mmCIF file with all atom_site columns, C-alpha atoms in Angstrom:
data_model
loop_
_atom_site.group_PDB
_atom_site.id
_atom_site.type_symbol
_atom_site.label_atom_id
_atom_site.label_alt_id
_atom_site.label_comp_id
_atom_site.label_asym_id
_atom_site.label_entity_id
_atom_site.label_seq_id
_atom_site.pdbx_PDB_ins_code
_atom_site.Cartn_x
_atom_site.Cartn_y
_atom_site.Cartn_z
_atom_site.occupancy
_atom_site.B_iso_or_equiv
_atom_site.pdbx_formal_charge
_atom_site.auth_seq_id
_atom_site.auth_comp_id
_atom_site.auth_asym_id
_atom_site.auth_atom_id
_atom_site.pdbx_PDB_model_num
ATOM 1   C CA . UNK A 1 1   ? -14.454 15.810  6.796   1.00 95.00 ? 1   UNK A CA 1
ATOM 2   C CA . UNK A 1 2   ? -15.954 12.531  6.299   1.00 97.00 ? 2   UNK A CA 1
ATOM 3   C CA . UNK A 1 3   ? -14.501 9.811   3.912   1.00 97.00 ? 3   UNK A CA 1
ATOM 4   C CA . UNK A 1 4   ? -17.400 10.264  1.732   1.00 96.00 ? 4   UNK A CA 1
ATOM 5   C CA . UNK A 1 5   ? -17.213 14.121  1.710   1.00 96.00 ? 5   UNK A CA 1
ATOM 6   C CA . UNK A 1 6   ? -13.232 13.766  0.987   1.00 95.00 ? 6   UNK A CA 1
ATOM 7   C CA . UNK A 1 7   ? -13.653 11.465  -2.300  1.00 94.00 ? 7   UNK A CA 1
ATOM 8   C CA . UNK A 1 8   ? -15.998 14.176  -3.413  1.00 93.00 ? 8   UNK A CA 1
ATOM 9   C CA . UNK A 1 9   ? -13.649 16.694  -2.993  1.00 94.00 ? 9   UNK A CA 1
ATOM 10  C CA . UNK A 1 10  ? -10.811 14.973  -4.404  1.00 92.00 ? 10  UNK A CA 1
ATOM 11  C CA . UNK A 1 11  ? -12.321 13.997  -7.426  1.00 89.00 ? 11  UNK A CA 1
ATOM 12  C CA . UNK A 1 12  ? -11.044 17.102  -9.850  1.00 84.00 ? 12  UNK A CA 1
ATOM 13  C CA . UNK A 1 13  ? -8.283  17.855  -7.397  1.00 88.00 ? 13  UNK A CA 1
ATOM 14  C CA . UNK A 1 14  ? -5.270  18.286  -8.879  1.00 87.00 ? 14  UNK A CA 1
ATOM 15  C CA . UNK A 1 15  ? -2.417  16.115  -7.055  1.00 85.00 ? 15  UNK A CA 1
ATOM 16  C CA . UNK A 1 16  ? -2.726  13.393  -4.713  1.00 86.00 ? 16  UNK A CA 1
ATOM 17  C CA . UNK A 1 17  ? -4.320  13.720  -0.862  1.00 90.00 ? 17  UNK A CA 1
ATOM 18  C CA . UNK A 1 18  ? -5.011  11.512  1.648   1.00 92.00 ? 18  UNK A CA 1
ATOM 19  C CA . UNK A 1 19  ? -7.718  12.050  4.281   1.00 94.00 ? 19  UNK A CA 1
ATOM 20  C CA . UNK A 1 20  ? -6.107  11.731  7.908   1.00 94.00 ? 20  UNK A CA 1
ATOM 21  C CA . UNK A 1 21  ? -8.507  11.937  11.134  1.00 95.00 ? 21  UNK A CA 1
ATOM 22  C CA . UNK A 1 22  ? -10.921 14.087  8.791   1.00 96.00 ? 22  UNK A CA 1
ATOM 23  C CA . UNK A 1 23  ? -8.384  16.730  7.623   1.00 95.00 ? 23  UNK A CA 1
ATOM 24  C CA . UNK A 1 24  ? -6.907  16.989  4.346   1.00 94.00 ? 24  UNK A CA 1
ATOM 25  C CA . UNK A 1 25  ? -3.188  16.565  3.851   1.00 90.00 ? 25  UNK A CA 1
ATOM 26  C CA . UNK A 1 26  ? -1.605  16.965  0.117   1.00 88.00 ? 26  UNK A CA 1
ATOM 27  C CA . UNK A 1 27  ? 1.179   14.057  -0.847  1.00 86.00 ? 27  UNK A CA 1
ATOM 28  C CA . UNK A 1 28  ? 4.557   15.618  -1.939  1.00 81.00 ? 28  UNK A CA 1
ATOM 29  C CA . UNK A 1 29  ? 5.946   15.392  -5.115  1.00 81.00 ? 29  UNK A CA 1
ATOM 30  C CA . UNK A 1 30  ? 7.864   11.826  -5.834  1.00 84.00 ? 30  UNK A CA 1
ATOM 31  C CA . UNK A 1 31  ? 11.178  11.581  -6.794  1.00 87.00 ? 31  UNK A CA 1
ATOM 32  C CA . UNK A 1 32  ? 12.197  9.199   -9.185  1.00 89.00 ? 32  UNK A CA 1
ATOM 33  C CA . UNK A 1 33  ? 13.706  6.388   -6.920  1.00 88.00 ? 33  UNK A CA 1
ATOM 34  C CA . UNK A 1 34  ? 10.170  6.140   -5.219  1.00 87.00 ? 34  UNK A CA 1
ATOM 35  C CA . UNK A 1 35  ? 8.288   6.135   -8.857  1.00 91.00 ? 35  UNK A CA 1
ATOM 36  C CA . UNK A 1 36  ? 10.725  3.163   -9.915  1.00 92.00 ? 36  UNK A CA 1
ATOM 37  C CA . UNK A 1 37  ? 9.924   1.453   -6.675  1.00 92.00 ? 37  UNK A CA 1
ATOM 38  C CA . UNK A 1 38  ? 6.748   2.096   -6.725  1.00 93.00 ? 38  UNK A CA 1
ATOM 39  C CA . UNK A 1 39  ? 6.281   0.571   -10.555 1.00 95.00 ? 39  UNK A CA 1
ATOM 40  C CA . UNK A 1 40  ? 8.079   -2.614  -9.079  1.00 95.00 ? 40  UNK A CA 1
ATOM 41  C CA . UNK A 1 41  ? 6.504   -3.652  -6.449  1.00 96.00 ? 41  UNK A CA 1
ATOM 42  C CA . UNK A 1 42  ? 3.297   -3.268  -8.499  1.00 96.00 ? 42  UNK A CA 1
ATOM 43  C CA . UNK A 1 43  ? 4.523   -5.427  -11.164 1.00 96.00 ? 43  UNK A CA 1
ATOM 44  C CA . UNK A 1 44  ? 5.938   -8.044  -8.673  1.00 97.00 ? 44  UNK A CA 1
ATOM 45  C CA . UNK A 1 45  ? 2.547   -8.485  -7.226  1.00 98.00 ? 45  UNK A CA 1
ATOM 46  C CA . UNK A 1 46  ? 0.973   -8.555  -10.503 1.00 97.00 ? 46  UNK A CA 1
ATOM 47  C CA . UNK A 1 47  ? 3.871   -11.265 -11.246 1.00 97.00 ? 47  UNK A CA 1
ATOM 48  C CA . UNK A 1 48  ? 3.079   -13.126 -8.181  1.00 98.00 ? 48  UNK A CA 1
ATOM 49  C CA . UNK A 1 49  ? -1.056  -12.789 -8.567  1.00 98.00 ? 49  UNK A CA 1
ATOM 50  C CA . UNK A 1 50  ? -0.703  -14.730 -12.170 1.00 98.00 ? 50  UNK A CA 1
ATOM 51  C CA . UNK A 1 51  ? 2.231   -17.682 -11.355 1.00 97.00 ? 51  UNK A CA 1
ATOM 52  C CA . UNK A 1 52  ? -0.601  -18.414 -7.860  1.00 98.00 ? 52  UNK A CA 1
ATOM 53  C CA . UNK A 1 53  ? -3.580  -18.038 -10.038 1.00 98.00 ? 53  UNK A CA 1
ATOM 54  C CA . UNK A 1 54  ? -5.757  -17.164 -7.867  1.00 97.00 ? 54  UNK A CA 1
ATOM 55  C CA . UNK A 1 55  ? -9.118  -14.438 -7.705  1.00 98.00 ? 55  UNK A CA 1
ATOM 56  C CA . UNK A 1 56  ? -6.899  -11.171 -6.835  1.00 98.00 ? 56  UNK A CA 1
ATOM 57  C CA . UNK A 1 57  ? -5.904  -8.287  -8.530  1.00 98.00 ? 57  UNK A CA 1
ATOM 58  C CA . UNK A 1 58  ? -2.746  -5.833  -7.976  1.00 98.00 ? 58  UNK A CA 1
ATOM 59  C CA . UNK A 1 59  ? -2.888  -1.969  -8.524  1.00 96.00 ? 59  UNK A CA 1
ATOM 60  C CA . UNK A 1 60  ? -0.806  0.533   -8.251  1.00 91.00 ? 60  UNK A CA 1
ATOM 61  C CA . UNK A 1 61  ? -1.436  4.221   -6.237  1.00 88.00 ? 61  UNK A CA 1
ATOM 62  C CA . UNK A 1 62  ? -4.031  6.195   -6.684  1.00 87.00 ? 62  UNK A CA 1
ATOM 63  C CA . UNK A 1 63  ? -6.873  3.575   -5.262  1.00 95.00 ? 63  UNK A CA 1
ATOM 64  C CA . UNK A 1 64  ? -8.416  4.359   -1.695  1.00 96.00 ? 64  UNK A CA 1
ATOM 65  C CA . UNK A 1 65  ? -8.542  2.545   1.363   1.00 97.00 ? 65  UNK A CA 1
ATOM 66  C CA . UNK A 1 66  ? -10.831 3.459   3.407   1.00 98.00 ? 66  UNK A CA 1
ATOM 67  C CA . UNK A 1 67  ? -9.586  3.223   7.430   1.00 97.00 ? 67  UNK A CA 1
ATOM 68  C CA . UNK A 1 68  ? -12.301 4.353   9.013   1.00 97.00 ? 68  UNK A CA 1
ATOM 69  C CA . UNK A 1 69  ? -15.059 7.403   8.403   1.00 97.00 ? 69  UNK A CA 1
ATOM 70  C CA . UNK A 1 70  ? -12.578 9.874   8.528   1.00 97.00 ? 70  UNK A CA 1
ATOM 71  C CA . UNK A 1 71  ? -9.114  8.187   7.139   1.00 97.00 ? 71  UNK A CA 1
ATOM 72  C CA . UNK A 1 72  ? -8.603  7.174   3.926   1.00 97.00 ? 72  UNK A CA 1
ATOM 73  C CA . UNK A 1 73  ? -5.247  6.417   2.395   1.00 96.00 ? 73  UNK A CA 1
ATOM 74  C CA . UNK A 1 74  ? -3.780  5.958   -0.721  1.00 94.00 ? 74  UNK A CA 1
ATOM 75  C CA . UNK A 1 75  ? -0.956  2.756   -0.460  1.00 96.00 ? 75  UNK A CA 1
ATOM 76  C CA . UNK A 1 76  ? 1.824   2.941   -3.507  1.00 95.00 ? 76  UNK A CA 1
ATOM 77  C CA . UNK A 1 77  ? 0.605   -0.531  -4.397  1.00 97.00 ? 77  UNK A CA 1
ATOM 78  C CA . UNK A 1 78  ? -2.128  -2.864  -2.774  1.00 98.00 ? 78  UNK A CA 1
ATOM 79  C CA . UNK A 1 79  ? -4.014  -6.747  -3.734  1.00 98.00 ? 79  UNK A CA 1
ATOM 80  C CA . UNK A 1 80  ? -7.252  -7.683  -2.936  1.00 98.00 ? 80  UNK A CA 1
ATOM 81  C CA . UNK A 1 81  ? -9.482  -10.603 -3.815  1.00 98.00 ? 81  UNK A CA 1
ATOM 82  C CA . UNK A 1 82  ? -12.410 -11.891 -4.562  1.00 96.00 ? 82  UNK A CA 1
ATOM 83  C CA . UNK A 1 83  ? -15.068 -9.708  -6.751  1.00 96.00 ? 83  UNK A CA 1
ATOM 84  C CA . UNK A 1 84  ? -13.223 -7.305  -9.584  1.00 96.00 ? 84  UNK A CA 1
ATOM 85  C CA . UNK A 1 85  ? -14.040 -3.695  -8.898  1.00 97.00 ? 85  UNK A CA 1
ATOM 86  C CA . UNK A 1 86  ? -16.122 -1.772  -11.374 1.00 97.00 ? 86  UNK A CA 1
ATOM 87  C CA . UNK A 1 87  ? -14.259 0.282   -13.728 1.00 95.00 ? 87  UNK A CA 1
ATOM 88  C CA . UNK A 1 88  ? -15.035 3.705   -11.552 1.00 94.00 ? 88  UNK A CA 1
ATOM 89  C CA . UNK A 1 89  ? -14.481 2.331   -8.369  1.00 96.00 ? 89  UNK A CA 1
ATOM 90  C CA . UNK A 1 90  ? -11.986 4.467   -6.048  1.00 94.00 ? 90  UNK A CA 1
ATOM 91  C CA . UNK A 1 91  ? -12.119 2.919   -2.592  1.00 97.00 ? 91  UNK A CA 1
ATOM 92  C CA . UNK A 1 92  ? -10.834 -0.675  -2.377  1.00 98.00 ? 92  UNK A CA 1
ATOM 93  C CA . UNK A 1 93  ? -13.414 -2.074  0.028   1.00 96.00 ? 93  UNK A CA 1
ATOM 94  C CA . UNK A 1 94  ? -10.947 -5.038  1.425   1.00 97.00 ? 94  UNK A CA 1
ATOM 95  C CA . UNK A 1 95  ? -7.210  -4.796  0.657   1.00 98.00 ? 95  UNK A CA 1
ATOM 96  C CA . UNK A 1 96  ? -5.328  -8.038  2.033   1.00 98.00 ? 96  UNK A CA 1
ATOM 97  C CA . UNK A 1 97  ? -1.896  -6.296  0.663   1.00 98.00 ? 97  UNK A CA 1
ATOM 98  C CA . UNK A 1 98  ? -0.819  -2.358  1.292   1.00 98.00 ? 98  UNK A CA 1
ATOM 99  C CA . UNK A 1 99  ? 2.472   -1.308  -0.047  1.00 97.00 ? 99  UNK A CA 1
ATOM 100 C CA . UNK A 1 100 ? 3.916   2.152   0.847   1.00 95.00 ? 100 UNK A CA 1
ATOM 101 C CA . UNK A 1 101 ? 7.303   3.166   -0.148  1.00 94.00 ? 101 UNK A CA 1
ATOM 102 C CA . UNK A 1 102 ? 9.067   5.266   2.164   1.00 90.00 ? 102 UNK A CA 1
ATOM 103 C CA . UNK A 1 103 ? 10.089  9.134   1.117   1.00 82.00 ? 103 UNK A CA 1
ATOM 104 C CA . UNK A 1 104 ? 11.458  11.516  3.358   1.00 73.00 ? 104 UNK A CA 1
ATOM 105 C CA . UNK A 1 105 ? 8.672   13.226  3.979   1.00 60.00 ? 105 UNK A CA 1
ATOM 106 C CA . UNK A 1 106 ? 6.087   10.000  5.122   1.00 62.00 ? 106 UNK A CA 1
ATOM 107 C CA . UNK A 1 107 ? 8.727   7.579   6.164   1.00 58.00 ? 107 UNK A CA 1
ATOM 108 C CA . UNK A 1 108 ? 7.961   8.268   10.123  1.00 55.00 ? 108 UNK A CA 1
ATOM 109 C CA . UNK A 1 109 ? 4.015   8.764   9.094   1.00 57.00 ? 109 UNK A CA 1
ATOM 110 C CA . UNK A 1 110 ? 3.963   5.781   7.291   1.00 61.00 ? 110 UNK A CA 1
ATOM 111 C CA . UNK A 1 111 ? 6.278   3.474   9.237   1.00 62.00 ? 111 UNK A CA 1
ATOM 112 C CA . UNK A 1 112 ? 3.788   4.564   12.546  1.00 58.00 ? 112 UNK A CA 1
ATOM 113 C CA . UNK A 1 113 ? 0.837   6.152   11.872  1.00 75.00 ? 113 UNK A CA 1
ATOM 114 C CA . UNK A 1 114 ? -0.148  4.311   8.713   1.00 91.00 ? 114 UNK A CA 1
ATOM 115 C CA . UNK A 1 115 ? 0.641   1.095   10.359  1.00 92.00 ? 115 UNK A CA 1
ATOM 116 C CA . UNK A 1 116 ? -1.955  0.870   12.955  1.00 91.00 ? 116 UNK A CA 1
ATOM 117 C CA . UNK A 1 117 ? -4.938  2.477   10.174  1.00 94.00 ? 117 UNK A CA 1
ATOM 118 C CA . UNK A 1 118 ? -3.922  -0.209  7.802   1.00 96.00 ? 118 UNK A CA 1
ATOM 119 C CA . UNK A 1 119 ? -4.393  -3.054  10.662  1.00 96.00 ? 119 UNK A CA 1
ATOM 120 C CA . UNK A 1 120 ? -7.655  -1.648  11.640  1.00 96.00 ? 120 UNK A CA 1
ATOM 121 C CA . UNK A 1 121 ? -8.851  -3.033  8.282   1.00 97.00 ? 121 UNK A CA 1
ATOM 122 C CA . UNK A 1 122 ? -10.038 -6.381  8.809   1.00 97.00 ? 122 UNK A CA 1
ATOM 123 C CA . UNK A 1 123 ? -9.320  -7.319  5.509   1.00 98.00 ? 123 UNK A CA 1
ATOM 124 C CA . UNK A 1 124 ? -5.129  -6.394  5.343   1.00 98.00 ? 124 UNK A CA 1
ATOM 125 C CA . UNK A 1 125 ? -3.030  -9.180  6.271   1.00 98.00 ? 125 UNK A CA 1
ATOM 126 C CA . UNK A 1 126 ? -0.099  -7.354  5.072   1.00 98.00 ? 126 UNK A CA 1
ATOM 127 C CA . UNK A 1 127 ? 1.998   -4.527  5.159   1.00 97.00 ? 127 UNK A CA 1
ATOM 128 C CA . UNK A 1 128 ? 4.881   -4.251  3.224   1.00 97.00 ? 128 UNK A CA 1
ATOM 129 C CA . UNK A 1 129 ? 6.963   -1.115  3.824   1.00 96.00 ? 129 UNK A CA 1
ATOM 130 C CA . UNK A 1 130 ? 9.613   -0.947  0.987   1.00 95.00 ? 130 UNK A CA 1
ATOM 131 C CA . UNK A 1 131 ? 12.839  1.045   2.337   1.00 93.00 ? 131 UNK A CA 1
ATOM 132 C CA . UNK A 1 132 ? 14.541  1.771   -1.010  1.00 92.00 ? 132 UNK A CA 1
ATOM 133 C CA . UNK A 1 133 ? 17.291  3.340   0.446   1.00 91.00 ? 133 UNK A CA 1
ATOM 134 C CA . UNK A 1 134 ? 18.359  0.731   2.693   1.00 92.00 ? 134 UNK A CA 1
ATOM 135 C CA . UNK A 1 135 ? 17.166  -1.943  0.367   1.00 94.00 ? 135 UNK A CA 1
ATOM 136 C CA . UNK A 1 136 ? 14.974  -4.022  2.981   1.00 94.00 ? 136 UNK A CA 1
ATOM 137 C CA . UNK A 1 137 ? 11.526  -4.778  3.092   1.00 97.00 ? 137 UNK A CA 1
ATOM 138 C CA . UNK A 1 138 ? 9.671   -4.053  6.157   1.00 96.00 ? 138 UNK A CA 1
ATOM 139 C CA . UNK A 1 139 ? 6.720   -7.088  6.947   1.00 97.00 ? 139 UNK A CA 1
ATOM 140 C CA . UNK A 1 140 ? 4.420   -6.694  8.736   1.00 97.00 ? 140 UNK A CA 1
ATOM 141 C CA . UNK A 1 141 ? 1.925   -9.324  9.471   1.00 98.00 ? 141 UNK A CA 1
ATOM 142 C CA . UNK A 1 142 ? -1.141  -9.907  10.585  1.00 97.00 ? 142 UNK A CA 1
ATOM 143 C CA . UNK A 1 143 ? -1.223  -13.124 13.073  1.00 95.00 ? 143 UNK A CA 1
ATOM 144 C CA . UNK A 1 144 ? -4.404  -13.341 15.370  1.00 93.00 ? 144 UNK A CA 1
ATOM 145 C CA . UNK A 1 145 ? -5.044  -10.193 17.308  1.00 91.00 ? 145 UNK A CA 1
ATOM 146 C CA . UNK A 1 146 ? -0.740  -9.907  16.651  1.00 96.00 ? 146 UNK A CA 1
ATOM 147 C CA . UNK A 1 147 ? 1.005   -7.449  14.303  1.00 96.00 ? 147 UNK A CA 1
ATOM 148 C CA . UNK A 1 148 ? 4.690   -10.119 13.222  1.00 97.00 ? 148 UNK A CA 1
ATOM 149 C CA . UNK A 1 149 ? 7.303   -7.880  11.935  1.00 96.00 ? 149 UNK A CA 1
ATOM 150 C CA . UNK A 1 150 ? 9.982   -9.036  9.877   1.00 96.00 ? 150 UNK A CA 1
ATOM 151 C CA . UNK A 1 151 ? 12.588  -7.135  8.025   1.00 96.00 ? 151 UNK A CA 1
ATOM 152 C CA . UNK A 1 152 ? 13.688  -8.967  4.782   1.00 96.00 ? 152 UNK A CA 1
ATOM 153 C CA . UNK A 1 153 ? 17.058  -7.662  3.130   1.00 95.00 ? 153 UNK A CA 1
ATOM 154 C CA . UNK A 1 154 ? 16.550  -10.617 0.271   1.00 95.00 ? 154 UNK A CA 1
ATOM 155 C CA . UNK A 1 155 ? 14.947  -13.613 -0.548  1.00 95.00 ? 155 UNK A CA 1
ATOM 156 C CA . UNK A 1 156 ? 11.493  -15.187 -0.620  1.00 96.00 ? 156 UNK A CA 1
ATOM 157 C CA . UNK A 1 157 ? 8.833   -13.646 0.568   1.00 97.00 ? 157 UNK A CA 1
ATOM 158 C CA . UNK A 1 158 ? 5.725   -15.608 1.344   1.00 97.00 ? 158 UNK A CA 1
ATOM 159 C CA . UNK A 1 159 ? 2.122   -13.826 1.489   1.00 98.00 ? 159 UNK A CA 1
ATOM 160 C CA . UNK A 1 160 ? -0.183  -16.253 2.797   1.00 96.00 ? 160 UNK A CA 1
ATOM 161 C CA . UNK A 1 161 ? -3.278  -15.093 2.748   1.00 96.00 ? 161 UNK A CA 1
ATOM 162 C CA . UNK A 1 162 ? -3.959  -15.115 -0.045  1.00 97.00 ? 162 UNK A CA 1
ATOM 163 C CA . UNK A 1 163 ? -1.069  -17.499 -1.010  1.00 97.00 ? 163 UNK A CA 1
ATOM 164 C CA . UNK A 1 164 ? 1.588   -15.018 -2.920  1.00 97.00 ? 164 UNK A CA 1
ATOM 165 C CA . UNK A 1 165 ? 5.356   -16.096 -3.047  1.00 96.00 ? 165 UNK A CA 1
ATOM 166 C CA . UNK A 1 166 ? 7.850   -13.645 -4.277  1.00 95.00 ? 166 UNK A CA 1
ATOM 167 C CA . UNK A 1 167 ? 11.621  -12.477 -3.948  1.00 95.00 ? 167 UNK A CA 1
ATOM 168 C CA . UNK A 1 168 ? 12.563  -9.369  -2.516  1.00 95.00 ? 168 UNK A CA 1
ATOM 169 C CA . UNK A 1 169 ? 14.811  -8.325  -4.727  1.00 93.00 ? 169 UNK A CA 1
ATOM 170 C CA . UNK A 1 170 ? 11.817  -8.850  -7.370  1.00 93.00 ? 170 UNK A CA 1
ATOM 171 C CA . UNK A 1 171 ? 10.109  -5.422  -4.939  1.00 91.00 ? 171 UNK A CA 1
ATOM 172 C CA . UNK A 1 172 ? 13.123  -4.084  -4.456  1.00 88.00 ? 172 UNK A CA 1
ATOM 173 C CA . UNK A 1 173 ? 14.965  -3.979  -7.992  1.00 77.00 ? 173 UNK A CA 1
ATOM 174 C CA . UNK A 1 174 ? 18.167  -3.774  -8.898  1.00 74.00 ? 174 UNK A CA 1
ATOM 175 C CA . UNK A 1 175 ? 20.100  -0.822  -6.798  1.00 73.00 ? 175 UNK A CA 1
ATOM 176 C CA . UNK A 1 176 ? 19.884  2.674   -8.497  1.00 62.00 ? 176 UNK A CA 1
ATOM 177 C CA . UNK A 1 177 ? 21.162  6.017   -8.251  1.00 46.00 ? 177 UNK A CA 1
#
């Protein structure tokens, strides 16, 4: 299945799916630590986007991001910049921020396997893996033809491009049960 054919399909699908090599693979129900984290890291992008005040605009799941023609995934949070998308746009055409928060059942996918799709967007500079349970941010970081990996436990965060500063513990939240 083609990216194209897989939005199609998706459209009145209940539940989320992401589009892997060209085959179809349903997302798992979320628990509620992953929901909260998810809802965080959104708003601390958000946060971020207005004190730099610059041309981007953070969302939360459900938008695309289109890999290549037969991979498209669905990050927990993302920022782009430049142009505003349309009001029934579904792919981001060029995310410079993925988020994914990891859940027992993607952690190894999206630690590995999401990784290297969400690099072979031109456009992403950054991948932030949140790892709620050990409280850490994973960075990774575009640099040249080089992926830099950092893990962050606390404290500032710089996102440049496209010139974001934030705290850790702003993605991460307070620690919950």
């Amino acid at each position: 299945m083609t990216v194209e054919e897989f939005l199609v399909w998706a459209e009145n699908r209940p539940g989320r799916h992401e589009l892997v090599d060209g085959r179809v693979c349903a997302m798992a129900p979320e628990r509620a630590g992953h929901a909260r984290a998810k809802i965080k890291a959104q708003r601390a992008l958000e946060d971020a986007v207005a004190r730099a005040g610059l041309p981007c605009e953070a969302m939360g799941d459900g938008m695309t991001v289109r890999v290549d023609a037969h991979t498209a995934y669905e990050p927990d949070a993302l920022v782009y910049c430049g142009t505003r998308l349309q009001r029934n746009d579904i792919v981001v055409p060029a995310p410079m921020i993925v988020v994914e928060v990891l859940s027992p059942s993607t952690g190894f996918f999206d630690r590995h396997g999401k990784l290297s799709g969400y690099f072979a967007v031109p456009s992403v500079a950054h991948d932030l893996i949140i790892d709620i349970d050990r409280r850490l941010v994973i960075h990774h970081a575009r640099d040249g033809d080089a992926i830099r990996t950092r893990l962050v436990p606390s404290g500032p965060l710089r996102l440049d491009p496209p010139g974001l500063e934030l705290a850790v513990e702003d993605l991460l939240g307070p620690p919950s049960t």
